[in-house]
Amino acid sequence: SAHHTSFADTTAPASSGPHAGDYFYMVAVRTKSGQLISGATRFVQLPRPGQTELVLPADGATMISSGAPDTAMDPSGLNLSVSPDIAGDGAERAIFEFRPLKALPNGASVADARLSVWCNGSVARPIAVYALTRTFDASQATWNSAASGIAWIRPGGDYATPSGTALPMDTADPAVCEFDAT
């Protein structure tokens, strides 16, 4: 119908099926004149039976740079960059905040966690994902401070050991980088 804006596929078998839960979807529209207009193909992975996938947006994101250790680089979180210290310009880190996961039901366990971000499609070296051990204010965070007047214990952010590295980019969109954050 011309008025439908969503679709729930109740016929696709779960990941135990012959496609292991991997499917490609495409939306196509047939005009009144009979012309068929096809949309982009999207890769979809269905969760295993008994599991649910929950997509959470970041509550805060910004970039911090050792080259400008006391400057809030991108409080909007829209133009983040990650790079090692190249030619003395300073290292850059993107930091994200996901406030307590209230969307998870009590007793739920997390089987897999991934961080998906738009990227330029080229990851020159593996990028590690670290869990921050301190909250930050995205509008105020710098290389030296989590917020105004609140220094990181260690410049560059307070974080635990790496929780994951870049996953192979086999998404339908080459501009999406996905990281294992389990």
mmCIF file of C-alpha atoms in Angstrom:
data_model
loop_
_atom_site.group_PDB
_atom_site.id
_atom_site.type_symbol
_atom_site.label_atom_id
_atom_site.label_comp_id
_atom_site.label_asym_id
_atom_site.label_seq_id
_atom_site.Cartn_x
_atom_site.Cartn_y
_atom_site.Cartn_z
ATOM 1 C CA SER A 1 0.000 0.000 0.000
ATOM 2 C CA ALA A 2 1.153 3.561 -0.669
ATOM 3 C CA HIS A 3 0.553 4.320 3.005
ATOM 4 C CA HIS A 4 2.838 1.653 4.519
ATOM 5 C CA THR A 5 6.021 3.040 6.043
ATOM 6 C CA SER A 6 7.318 -0.090 7.789
ATOM 7 C CA PHE A 7 7.445 -3.860 7.372
ATOM 8 C CA ALA A 8 7.981 -6.695 9.830
ATOM 9 C CA ASP A 9 9.189 -9.917 8.218
ATOM 10 C CA THR A 10 7.622 -12.728 10.223
ATOM 11 C CA THR A 11 8.587 -15.394 7.676
ATOM 12 C CA ALA A 12 12.402 -15.276 7.863
ATOM 13 C CA PRO A 13 13.799 -18.260 9.749
ATOM 14 C CA ALA A 14 16.000 -17.565 12.771
ATOM 15 C CA SER A 15 19.768 -17.839 12.617
ATOM 16 C CA SER A 16 19.542 -21.616 12.902
ATOM 17 C CA GLY A 17 18.107 -21.637 9.376
ATOM 18 C CA PRO A 18 20.039 -22.255 6.161
ATOM 19 C CA HIS A 19 21.324 -18.666 5.964
ATOM 20 C CA ALA A 20 22.586 -18.493 9.588
ATOM 21 C CA GLY A 21 20.437 -15.392 10.167
ATOM 22 C CA ASP A 22 22.093 -13.366 7.373
ATOM 23 C CA TYR A 23 19.696 -11.781 4.888
ATOM 24 C CA PHE A 24 19.618 -9.053 2.289
ATOM 25 C CA TYR A 25 16.540 -6.857 2.006
ATOM 26 C CA MET A 26 15.539 -4.396 -0.682
ATOM 27 C CA VAL A 27 12.521 -2.124 -0.854
ATOM 28 C CA ALA A 28 11.011 -1.787 -4.313
ATOM 29 C CA VAL A 29 8.127 0.414 -5.372
ATOM 30 C CA ARG A 30 5.857 -0.171 -8.338
ATOM 31 C CA THR A 31 4.465 3.091 -9.700
ATOM 32 C CA LYS A 32 0.939 3.518 -11.082
ATOM 33 C CA SER A 33 2.415 3.265 -14.578
ATOM 34 C CA GLY A 34 3.934 -0.122 -13.683
ATOM 35 C CA GLN A 35 7.578 1.012 -13.423
ATOM 36 C CA LEU A 36 9.565 -0.796 -10.725
ATOM 37 C CA ILE A 37 11.927 1.422 -8.695
ATOM 38 C CA SER A 38 14.428 -0.484 -6.532
ATOM 39 C CA GLY A 39 16.032 0.872 -3.379
ATOM 40 C CA ALA A 40 19.431 0.031 -1.919
ATOM 41 C CA THR A 41 20.122 -3.505 -0.710
ATOM 42 C CA ARG A 42 20.613 -3.749 3.068
ATOM 43 C CA PHE A 43 22.395 -6.559 4.882
ATOM 44 C CA VAL A 44 20.550 -7.735 8.004
ATOM 45 C CA GLN A 45 21.604 -10.194 10.692
ATOM 46 C CA LEU A 46 18.773 -11.644 12.734
ATOM 47 C CA PRO A 47 19.425 -12.514 16.386
ATOM 48 C CA ARG A 48 19.519 -16.150 17.479
ATOM 49 C CA PRO A 49 16.344 -17.749 18.807
ATOM 50 C CA GLY A 50 15.582 -16.444 22.305
ATOM 51 C CA GLN A 51 17.771 -13.365 21.812
ATOM 52 C CA THR A 52 16.839 -9.772 21.086
ATOM 53 C CA GLU A 53 18.895 -7.085 19.444
ATOM 54 C CA LEU A 54 18.839 -3.661 21.062
ATOM 55 C CA VAL A 55 20.250 -0.627 19.221
ATOM 56 C CA LEU A 56 21.257 2.238 21.502
ATOM 57 C CA PRO A 57 22.333 5.695 20.369
ATOM 58 C CA ALA A 58 25.231 7.336 22.196
ATOM 59 C CA ASP A 59 24.187 9.793 24.918
ATOM 60 C CA GLY A 60 27.361 11.796 24.343
ATOM 61 C CA ALA A 61 30.322 11.816 21.966
ATOM 62 C CA THR A 62 33.323 14.042 21.386
ATOM 63 C CA MET A 63 36.947 13.972 20.317
ATOM 64 C CA ILE A 64 39.977 14.666 22.491
ATOM 65 C CA SER A 65 43.461 15.477 21.196
ATOM 66 C CA SER A 66 46.881 15.438 22.847
ATOM 67 C CA GLY A 67 47.883 18.163 20.362
ATOM 68 C CA ALA A 68 45.382 20.542 22.019
ATOM 69 C CA PRO A 69 45.166 19.007 25.517
ATOM 70 C CA ASP A 70 42.949 21.696 27.068
ATOM 71 C CA THR A 71 40.601 22.314 24.114
ATOM 72 C CA ALA A 72 37.141 20.798 23.666
ATOM 73 C CA MET A 73 37.559 19.573 20.082
ATOM 74 C CA ASP A 74 34.062 18.619 18.842
ATOM 75 C CA PRO A 75 31.351 18.952 21.476
ATOM 76 C CA SER A 76 28.734 18.209 18.784
ATOM 77 C CA GLY A 77 30.152 14.700 18.306
ATOM 78 C CA LEU A 78 29.587 15.005 14.552
ATOM 79 C CA ASN A 79 33.151 15.170 13.203
ATOM 80 C CA LEU A 80 35.156 12.760 15.301
ATOM 81 C CA SER A 81 38.615 11.591 14.360
ATOM 82 C CA VAL A 82 40.886 8.821 15.615
ATOM 83 C CA SER A 83 44.603 8.785 14.856
ATOM 84 C CA PRO A 84 47.982 8.125 16.449
ATOM 85 C CA ASP A 85 50.412 10.998 16.974
ATOM 86 C CA ILE A 86 51.575 11.662 13.409
ATOM 87 C CA ALA A 87 54.465 14.098 12.950
ATOM 88 C CA GLY A 88 53.978 15.577 16.420
ATOM 89 C CA ASP A 89 50.435 16.827 15.756
ATOM 90 C CA GLY A 90 49.034 14.838 18.672
ATOM 91 C CA ALA A 91 46.972 11.698 19.031
ATOM 92 C CA GLU A 92 43.201 11.924 18.594
ATOM 93 C CA ARG A 93 40.575 9.789 20.311
ATOM 94 C CA ALA A 94 36.828 9.608 19.895
ATOM 95 C CA ILE A 95 34.943 9.003 23.134
ATOM 96 C CA PHE A 96 31.337 7.887 23.472
ATOM 97 C CA GLU A 97 29.032 7.696 26.458
ATOM 98 C CA PHE A 98 26.182 5.254 26.920
ATOM 99 C CA ARG A 99 24.453 6.039 30.200
ATOM 100 C CA PRO A 100 23.217 3.144 32.326
ATOM 101 C CA LEU A 101 21.485 0.721 30.046
ATOM 102 C CA LYS A 102 17.978 1.121 31.449
ATOM 103 C CA ALA A 103 16.572 -0.439 28.288
ATOM 104 C CA LEU A 104 17.950 -3.838 29.306
ATOM 105 C CA PRO A 105 15.492 -5.878 31.355
ATOM 106 C CA ASN A 106 16.554 -7.087 34.805
ATOM 107 C CA GLY A 107 18.343 -10.410 34.578
ATOM 108 C CA ALA A 108 19.296 -9.969 30.910
ATOM 109 C CA SER A 109 22.813 -10.892 29.893
ATOM 110 C CA VAL A 110 24.723 -9.281 27.045
ATOM 111 C CA ALA A 111 25.952 -11.877 24.545
ATOM 112 C CA ASP A 112 27.531 -9.454 22.080
ATOM 113 C CA ALA A 113 28.088 -5.701 21.892
ATOM 114 C CA ARG A 114 29.191 -3.753 18.835
ATOM 115 C CA LEU A 115 29.964 -0.122 18.241
ATOM 116 C CA SER A 116 29.044 1.029 14.728
ATOM 117 C CA VAL A 117 30.214 4.412 13.481
ATOM 118 C CA TRP A 118 30.345 6.208 10.149
ATOM 119 C CA CYS A 119 33.913 6.276 8.904
ATOM 120 C CA ASN A 120 35.826 7.177 5.802
ATOM 121 C CA GLY A 121 35.982 3.510 4.846
ATOM 122 C CA SER A 122 39.709 3.139 5.428
ATOM 123 C CA VAL A 123 41.053 1.851 8.712
ATOM 124 C CA ALA A 124 44.828 1.878 8.226
ATOM 125 C CA ARG A 125 45.593 -0.014 11.420
ATOM 126 C CA PRO A 126 43.544 -1.913 13.966
ATOM 127 C CA ILE A 127 41.721 0.494 16.242
ATOM 128 C CA ALA A 128 41.204 -0.709 19.794
ATOM 129 C CA VAL A 129 38.013 -0.074 21.745
ATOM 130 C CA TYR A 130 38.423 0.725 25.446
ATOM 131 C CA ALA A 131 35.755 1.035 28.131
ATOM 132 C CA LEU A 132 35.967 4.405 29.891
ATOM 133 C CA THR A 133 35.957 4.074 33.675
ATOM 134 C CA ARG A 134 34.740 7.634 34.250
ATOM 135 C CA THR A 135 31.849 9.596 32.794
ATOM 136 C CA PHE A 136 32.554 12.794 30.887
ATOM 137 C CA ASP A 137 30.768 15.897 29.681
ATOM 138 C CA ALA A 138 30.843 15.882 25.860
ATOM 139 C CA SER A 139 30.677 19.677 25.708
ATOM 140 C CA GLN A 140 33.666 20.101 28.054
ATOM 141 C CA ALA A 141 35.901 17.013 27.735
ATOM 142 C CA THR A 142 39.525 17.528 26.701
ATOM 143 C CA TRP A 143 42.655 15.374 26.662
ATOM 144 C CA ASN A 144 43.346 16.518 30.232
ATOM 145 C CA SER A 145 39.804 16.748 31.679
ATOM 146 C CA ALA A 146 36.615 14.697 31.711
ATOM 147 C CA ALA A 147 34.721 17.933 32.429
ATOM 148 C CA SER A 148 35.553 21.463 33.585
ATOM 149 C CA GLY A 149 37.488 21.126 36.834
ATOM 150 C CA ILE A 150 37.516 17.301 36.725
ATOM 151 C CA ALA A 151 40.849 15.960 35.471
ATOM 152 C CA TRP A 152 41.230 12.491 34.031
ATOM 153 C CA ILE A 153 43.432 10.383 36.331
ATOM 154 C CA ARG A 154 45.602 9.788 33.280
ATOM 155 C CA PRO A 155 45.594 12.314 30.378
ATOM 156 C CA GLY A 156 43.759 10.943 27.347
ATOM 157 C CA GLY A 157 40.934 9.395 29.371
ATOM 158 C CA ASP A 158 40.483 6.912 32.187
ATOM 159 C CA TYR A 159 39.962 3.518 30.604
ATOM 160 C CA ALA A 160 40.299 -0.205 31.205
ATOM 161 C CA THR A 161 42.139 -2.712 29.026
ATOM 162 C CA PRO A 162 40.987 -2.979 25.406
ATOM 163 C CA SER A 163 37.615 -4.634 25.057
ATOM 164 C CA GLY A 164 37.867 -5.166 21.331
ATOM 165 C CA THR A 165 39.389 -4.216 18.008
ATOM 166 C CA ALA A 166 38.027 -3.317 14.613
ATOM 167 C CA LEU A 167 35.963 -6.059 13.029
ATOM 168 C CA PRO A 168 36.218 -6.806 9.316
ATOM 169 C CA MET A 169 34.155 -4.275 7.392
ATOM 170 C CA ASP A 170 31.745 -6.583 5.592
ATOM 171 C CA THR A 171 28.717 -4.402 6.144
ATOM 172 C CA ALA A 172 26.469 -3.431 3.240
ATOM 173 C CA ASP A 173 27.731 0.134 3.596
ATOM 174 C CA PRO A 174 31.524 0.584 3.240
ATOM 175 C CA ALA A 175 31.285 3.868 5.169
ATOM 176 C CA VAL A 176 30.323 2.004 8.364
ATOM 177 C CA CYS A 177 33.047 0.711 10.665
ATOM 178 C CA GLU A 178 32.015 -1.838 13.260
ATOM 179 C CA PHE A 179 33.919 -2.623 16.443
ATOM 180 C CA ASP A 180 33.611 -5.500 18.890
ATOM 181 C CA ALA A 181 32.772 -3.814 22.203
ATOM 182 C CA THR A 182 31.655 -6.899 24.126
#
